[in-house]
mmCIF file of C-alpha atoms in Angstrom:
data_model
loop_
_atom_site.group_PDB
_atom_site.id
_atom_site.type_symbol
_atom_site.label_atom_id
_atom_site.label_comp_id
_atom_site.label_asym_id
_atom_site.label_seq_id
_atom_site.Cartn_x
_atom_site.Cartn_y
_atom_site.Cartn_z
ATOM 1 C CA MET A 194 1.438 56.973 31.397
ATOM 2 C CA ILE A 195 -0.227 60.245 32.008
ATOM 3 C CA ARG A 196 2.143 63.147 32.697
ATOM 4 C CA GLU A 197 1.290 66.126 34.724
ATOM 5 C CA SER A 198 -0.010 69.287 32.698
ATOM 6 C CA ASP A 199 2.493 71.788 32.267
ATOM 7 C CA ASP A 200 -0.201 74.509 32.111
ATOM 8 C CA VAL A 201 -0.227 76.373 35.365
ATOM 9 C CA ILE A 202 -3.831 77.635 34.590
ATOM 10 C CA VAL A 203 -5.429 74.400 33.822
ATOM 11 C CA LYS A 204 -3.858 73.063 37.177
ATOM 12 C CA THR A 205 -4.822 75.518 39.349
ATOM 13 C CA VAL A 206 -8.473 75.718 38.098
ATOM 14 C CA ALA A 207 -8.622 71.785 38.252
ATOM 15 C CA ARG A 208 -7.263 71.996 42.137
ATOM 16 C CA LEU A 209 -9.848 74.589 43.182
ATOM 17 C CA LEU A 210 -12.799 73.163 41.554
ATOM 18 C CA MET A 211 -12.167 69.933 43.156
ATOM 19 C CA PRO A 212 -13.781 70.520 46.529
ATOM 20 C CA PHE A 213 -16.506 71.989 44.859
ATOM 21 C CA ILE A 214 -17.033 68.989 42.637
ATOM 22 C CA THR A 215 -17.001 66.737 45.663
ATOM 23 C CA ILE A 216 -19.588 68.780 47.656
ATOM 24 C CA TYR A 217 -21.702 68.968 44.393
ATOM 25 C CA ALA A 218 -21.837 65.144 43.939
ATOM 26 C CA LEU A 219 -22.735 64.868 47.956
ATOM 27 C CA TYR A 220 -25.796 67.108 47.303
ATOM 28 C CA VAL A 221 -26.454 65.055 44.350
ATOM 29 C CA VAL A 222 -26.403 61.819 46.467
ATOM 30 C CA MET A 223 -28.293 63.334 49.504
ATOM 31 C CA HIS A 224 -30.973 64.690 47.377
ATOM 32 C CA GLY A 225 -31.658 61.689 45.330
ATOM 33 C CA HIS A 226 -35.095 61.406 46.737
ATOM 34 C CA TYR A 227 -36.830 64.407 45.579
ATOM 35 C CA SER A 228 -34.434 65.926 42.686
ATOM 36 C CA PRO A 229 -32.965 64.561 39.672
ATOM 37 C CA GLY A 230 -30.013 62.439 40.448
ATOM 38 C CA GLY A 231 -29.203 59.618 43.255
ATOM 39 C CA GLY A 232 -26.418 57.189 44.011
ATOM 40 C CA PHE A 233 -25.439 56.729 40.382
ATOM 41 C CA GLN A 234 -25.197 60.061 39.072
ATOM 42 C CA GLY A 235 -23.338 61.421 42.477
ATOM 43 C CA GLY A 236 -21.049 58.538 41.857
ATOM 44 C CA VAL A 237 -20.283 59.277 38.532
ATOM 45 C CA ILE A 238 -19.774 62.946 39.640
ATOM 46 C CA LEU A 239 -17.212 61.820 42.115
ATOM 47 C CA ALA A 240 -15.512 59.846 39.328
ATOM 48 C CA ALA A 241 -15.603 62.818 37.096
ATOM 49 C CA GLY A 242 -13.573 64.601 39.596
ATOM 50 C CA PHE A 243 -11.203 61.997 39.978
ATOM 51 C CA ILE A 244 -10.724 61.970 36.477
ATOM 52 C CA LEU A 245 -10.035 65.669 36.343
ATOM 53 C CA LEU A 246 -7.230 64.960 38.871
ATOM 54 C CA VAL A 247 -5.487 62.240 37.089
ATOM 55 C CA VAL A 248 -5.511 64.430 33.802
ATOM 56 C CA THR A 249 -4.203 67.651 35.331
ATOM 57 C CA GLN A 250 -1.952 66.405 38.229
ATOM 58 C CA GLY A 251 -0.433 63.154 36.384
ATOM 59 C CA ILE A 252 -1.398 59.696 37.465
ATOM 60 C CA ALA A 253 1.564 59.114 39.671
ATOM 61 C CA PRO A 254 0.655 61.408 43.056
ATOM 62 C CA ILE A 255 -2.980 60.517 42.433
ATOM 63 C CA ARG A 256 -2.414 56.670 42.673
ATOM 64 C CA LYS A 257 -0.944 56.998 45.945
ATOM 65 C CA ARG A 258 -4.428 57.966 47.362
ATOM 66 C CA MET A 259 -6.667 55.906 44.980
ATOM 67 C CA SER A 260 -4.754 52.837 43.587
ATOM 68 C CA GLU A 261 -6.449 49.669 41.867
ATOM 69 C CA LYS A 262 -6.452 47.543 44.847
ATOM 70 C CA ILE A 263 -8.240 50.418 47.051
ATOM 71 C CA ALA A 264 -10.886 50.999 44.175
ATOM 72 C CA VAL A 265 -11.764 47.171 44.128
ATOM 73 C CA ILE A 266 -12.147 47.457 48.191
ATOM 74 C CA ILE A 267 -14.513 50.479 47.832
ATOM 75 C CA SER A 268 -16.626 49.007 45.062
ATOM 76 C CA SER A 269 -16.743 45.760 47.595
ATOM 77 C CA ILE A 270 -17.732 48.123 50.486
ATOM 78 C CA GLY A 271 -20.495 50.007 48.448
ATOM 79 C CA LEU A 272 -22.064 46.821 46.940
ATOM 80 C CA SER A 273 -21.980 45.338 50.833
ATOM 81 C CA ILE A 274 -23.979 48.328 51.877
ATOM 82 C CA TYR A 275 -26.562 47.955 49.336
ATOM 83 C CA ALA A 276 -26.769 44.153 49.806
ATOM 84 C CA GLY A 277 -26.491 44.353 53.457
ATOM 85 C CA ILE A 278 -29.523 46.859 53.735
ATOM 86 C CA GLY A 279 -31.433 44.860 51.778
ATOM 87 C CA ALA A 280 -30.815 41.452 53.493
ATOM 88 C CA LEU A 281 -31.426 43.268 56.860
ATOM 89 C CA CYS A 282 -34.821 43.988 55.534
ATOM 90 C CA LEU A 283 -35.316 40.478 54.589
ATOM 91 C CA ILE A 284 -34.008 39.388 58.016
ATOM 92 C CA LEU A 285 -36.463 41.760 60.063
ATOM 93 C CA GLY A 286 -39.362 39.919 58.115
ATOM 94 C CA GLY A 287 -39.770 42.311 55.100
ATOM 95 C CA GLY A 288 -39.412 41.797 51.336
ATOM 96 C CA TYR A 289 -35.864 42.357 49.952
ATOM 97 C CA LEU A 290 -35.002 46.282 50.149
ATOM 98 C CA ASP A 291 -38.479 46.832 51.926
ATOM 99 C CA TYR A 292 -37.060 49.660 54.002
ATOM 100 C CA GLY A 293 -40.325 50.536 56.089
ATOM 101 C CA ILE A 294 -39.456 47.236 58.154
ATOM 102 C CA LEU A 295 -36.220 49.041 59.050
ATOM 103 C CA SER A 296 -38.321 51.063 61.928
ATOM 104 C CA ARG A 297 -38.228 48.261 64.018
ATOM 105 C CA ILE A 298 -34.507 48.692 64.697
ATOM 106 C CA LEU A 299 -34.255 52.330 64.089
ATOM 107 C CA SER A 300 -36.850 53.647 66.522
ATOM 108 C CA VAL A 301 -38.553 55.811 63.831
ATOM 109 C CA ASP A 302 -41.876 55.645 62.441
ATOM 110 C CA ARG A 303 -42.185 54.032 58.859
ATOM 111 C CA ALA A 304 -42.031 56.797 56.655
ATOM 112 C CA GLU A 305 -38.721 58.134 58.041
ATOM 113 C CA ALA A 306 -37.496 54.549 57.928
ATOM 114 C CA ARG A 307 -37.927 54.257 54.419
ATOM 115 C CA SER A 308 -36.231 57.770 53.816
ATOM 116 C CA LEU A 309 -33.427 56.555 55.490
ATOM 117 C CA GLY A 310 -33.045 53.214 53.980
ATOM 118 C CA ILE A 311 -33.125 54.800 50.648
ATOM 119 C CA LEU A 312 -30.428 57.332 51.416
ATOM 120 C CA GLY A 313 -28.433 54.127 52.803
ATOM 121 C CA VAL A 314 -28.829 52.308 49.680
ATOM 122 C CA GLU A 315 -28.061 55.349 47.524
ATOM 123 C CA ILE A 316 -24.839 56.014 49.266
ATOM 124 C CA GLY A 317 -23.714 52.228 48.760
ATOM 125 C CA VAL A 318 -24.484 52.756 44.947
ATOM 126 C CA ALA A 319 -22.486 55.982 44.750
ATOM 127 C CA LEU A 320 -19.315 54.335 46.196
ATOM 128 C CA GLY A 321 -19.692 51.173 44.177
ATOM 129 C CA VAL A 322 -20.217 53.289 40.858
ATOM 130 C CA MET A 323 -17.259 55.805 41.722
ATOM 131 C CA ALA A 324 -14.891 52.763 42.304
ATOM 132 C CA VAL A 325 -15.992 51.031 39.302
ATOM 133 C CA MET A 326 -15.722 54.208 37.215
ATOM 134 C CA CYS A 327 -12.037 54.663 38.533
ATOM 135 C CA THR A 328 -11.217 51.086 37.912
ATOM 136 C CA ILE A 329 -12.674 51.295 34.304
ATOM 137 C CA PHE A 330 -10.678 54.846 33.799
ATOM 138 C CA PHE A 331 -7.272 52.836 35.448
ATOM 139 C CA ALA A 332 -7.959 49.968 32.944
ATOM 140 C CA ILE A 333 -8.022 52.331 30.058
ATOM 141 C CA PHE A 334 -5.518 54.825 30.431
ATOM 142 C CA THR A 335 -2.729 52.053 31.680
ATOM 143 C CA LEU A 336 -3.008 50.143 28.439
ATOM 144 C CA ASP A 337 -0.141 51.556 27.121
ATOM 145 C CA GLU A 338 1.870 50.926 30.016
ATOM 146 C CA LYS A 339 1.108 47.343 30.079
ATOM 147 C CA ASN A 340 1.689 46.653 26.790
ATOM 148 C CA ASP A 341 5.082 48.404 27.007
ATOM 149 C CA ARG A 342 6.145 45.885 30.084
ATOM 150 C CA ARG A 343 4.750 42.930 28.062
ATOM 151 C CA ASN A 344 7.066 43.952 25.045
ATOM 152 C CA GLU A 345 10.222 44.384 27.315
ATOM 153 C CA MET B 123 -43.165 85.778 28.770
ATOM 154 C CA ASN B 124 -43.240 81.864 27.793
ATOM 155 C CA THR B 125 -43.304 82.790 24.171
ATOM 156 C CA PHE B 126 -40.259 84.842 24.592
ATOM 157 C CA PHE B 127 -38.401 82.267 25.727
ATOM 158 C CA LEU B 128 -39.580 79.774 23.367
ATOM 159 C CA VAL B 129 -38.409 81.906 20.794
ATOM 160 C CA ILE B 130 -34.959 82.029 22.358
ATOM 161 C CA GLY B 131 -34.947 78.356 22.785
ATOM 162 C CA ILE B 132 -35.819 77.616 18.897
ATOM 163 C CA GLY B 133 -33.096 80.414 18.298
ATOM 164 C CA MET B 134 -30.394 78.086 20.196
ATOM 165 C CA CYS B 135 -31.463 75.220 18.714
ATOM 166 C CA LEU B 136 -30.728 76.558 15.158
ATOM 167 C CA LEU B 137 -27.297 77.852 16.279
ATOM 168 C CA VAL B 138 -26.678 74.216 17.526
ATOM 169 C CA LEU B 139 -26.708 73.083 13.895
ATOM 170 C CA PHE B 140 -23.912 75.901 12.780
ATOM 171 C CA CYS B 141 -21.944 74.189 15.352
ATOM 172 C CA LEU B 142 -22.628 70.847 14.248
ATOM 173 C CA PHE B 143 -21.898 72.124 10.668
ATOM 174 C CA ARG B 144 -18.628 73.052 11.744
ATOM 175 C CA VAL B 145 -18.187 69.754 13.895
ATOM 176 C CA THR B 146 -18.850 67.828 11.004
ATOM 177 C CA TYR B 147 -16.861 69.649 7.883
ATOM 178 C CA GLY B 148 -14.359 71.032 10.368
ATOM 179 C CA PRO B 149 -10.745 71.435 8.562
ATOM 180 C CA THR B 150 -8.642 70.535 11.630
ATOM 181 C CA ILE B 151 -9.265 68.592 14.947
ATOM 182 C CA LEU B 152 -8.999 71.584 16.685
ATOM 183 C CA ASN B 153 -12.204 73.316 15.277
ATOM 184 C CA ARG B 154 -14.121 69.933 15.890
ATOM 185 C CA ALA B 155 -13.193 70.228 19.557
ATOM 186 C CA VAL B 156 -14.450 73.619 19.749
ATOM 187 C CA GLY B 157 -17.459 72.985 18.071
ATOM 188 C CA ILE B 158 -18.071 69.814 20.589
ATOM 189 C CA SER B 159 -17.549 72.457 23.460
ATOM 190 C CA ALA B 160 -19.982 75.201 22.140
ATOM 191 C CA VAL B 161 -22.720 72.686 21.471
ATOM 192 C CA GLY B 162 -22.212 71.626 25.154
ATOM 193 C CA THR B 163 -22.589 75.109 26.455
ATOM 194 C CA LYS B 164 -25.687 75.776 24.121
ATOM 195 C CA THR B 165 -27.348 72.674 25.241
ATOM 196 C CA LEU B 166 -26.776 74.069 28.871
ATOM 197 C CA ILE B 167 -28.700 77.102 28.159
ATOM 198 C CA ILE B 168 -31.413 75.149 26.162
ATOM 199 C CA LEU B 169 -32.008 72.888 29.063
ATOM 200 C CA LEU B 170 -32.224 76.407 31.427
ATOM 201 C CA ILE B 171 -34.903 77.695 29.085
ATOM 202 C CA ILE B 172 -36.943 74.277 29.101
ATOM 203 C CA GLY B 173 -36.933 74.750 32.808
ATOM 204 C CA VAL B 174 -38.200 78.034 32.774
ATOM 205 C CA ILE B 175 -41.058 76.942 30.397
ATOM 206 C CA HIS B 176 -42.199 74.266 32.423
ATOM 207 C CA HIS B 177 -41.751 76.349 35.714
ATOM 208 C CA ARG B 178 -39.316 73.729 37.224
ATOM 209 C CA VAL B 179 -36.125 75.750 36.738
ATOM 210 C CA GLU B 180 -34.408 74.318 40.372
ATOM 211 C CA MET B 181 -34.627 70.993 38.792
ATOM 212 C CA PHE B 182 -33.158 71.910 35.614
ATOM 213 C CA VAL B 183 -30.088 74.070 37.337
ATOM 214 C CA ASP B 184 -28.950 70.572 38.995
ATOM 215 C CA ILE B 185 -28.904 68.819 35.445
ATOM 216 C CA SER B 186 -27.180 71.740 33.702
ATOM 217 C CA MET B 187 -24.698 72.149 36.235
ATOM 218 C CA VAL B 188 -23.593 68.483 35.475
ATOM 219 C CA TYR B 189 -23.710 69.069 32.180
ATOM 220 C CA ALA B 190 -21.365 72.275 32.303
ATOM 221 C CA LEU B 191 -18.721 69.974 34.746
ATOM 222 C CA LEU B 192 -18.786 67.095 32.265
ATOM 223 C CA ASN B 193 -18.339 69.426 29.248
ATOM 224 C CA PHE B 194 -15.417 70.742 30.669
ATOM 225 C CA ILE B 195 -13.873 67.470 31.814
ATOM 226 C CA GLY B 196 -14.319 66.243 28.531
ATOM 227 C CA CYS B 197 -12.770 68.975 26.576
ATOM 228 C CA LEU B 198 -9.913 68.683 28.773
ATOM 229 C CA VAL B 199 -9.602 64.985 28.333
ATOM 230 C CA LEU B 200 -9.732 65.581 24.540
ATOM 231 C CA ALA B 201 -7.211 67.736 24.438
ATOM 232 C CA LYS B 202 -4.793 65.507 26.804
ATOM 233 C CA TYR B 203 -5.661 62.561 24.175
ATOM 234 C CA LEU B 204 -4.615 64.964 21.315
ATOM 235 C CA GLU B 205 -1.488 65.969 22.955
ATOM 236 C CA ARG B 206 -0.616 62.280 23.533
ATOM 237 C CA THR B 207 -1.103 60.996 20.151
ATOM 238 C CA GLY B 208 0.562 64.196 18.697
ATOM 239 C CA GLU B 209 -2.102 65.445 16.293
ATOM 240 C CA VAL B 210 -1.958 68.940 17.186
#
């Protein structure tokens, strides 16, 4: 069980840093086309902010916002966005993840449809990676909790 | 100007070796933790210098910011782990 940190400096710095970490993660996701980063890296930064909160504020208040169940649901949503955009291209007559064909329903030209398609896929990947990282983190950090319950 | 940054980068790499020495032979676990943190900070500077040398500093700023963030969180998680196991 992770207790709340008893140091006021660490707690305050983590609270102040959290919004900037989230904004930065969104920047990395949005600018994945033409700078280092993308869906996976943005998701990892989002999950890092979450881990920072768990380590400093204790696991109990964070679980109300992000439990294991919600993490599974969010990862499924992310995977569905990714696979859904790919399948949509397939339905419209292109190849799998051939974003150019999305211009038929988005009413923009092919290049812009390609850019928007990549952005959508990256958002899906970011959601999935964030939720899976949180699941792994929960699974590791609540291991002793489960062992205690088994021993009782 | 490029030579100047190259020399500074090589000097930083040598300083990383000194920190690495402390990480390997550190008497206590706290010395190792501080050594790891110092290596992370120096890596960040080296990344920025590489960016300046290649004239692509706006790309390397992104990477180095993520590096600083992960270094901070990693240090905090390590401290939490040591607090739980009671080694400090």
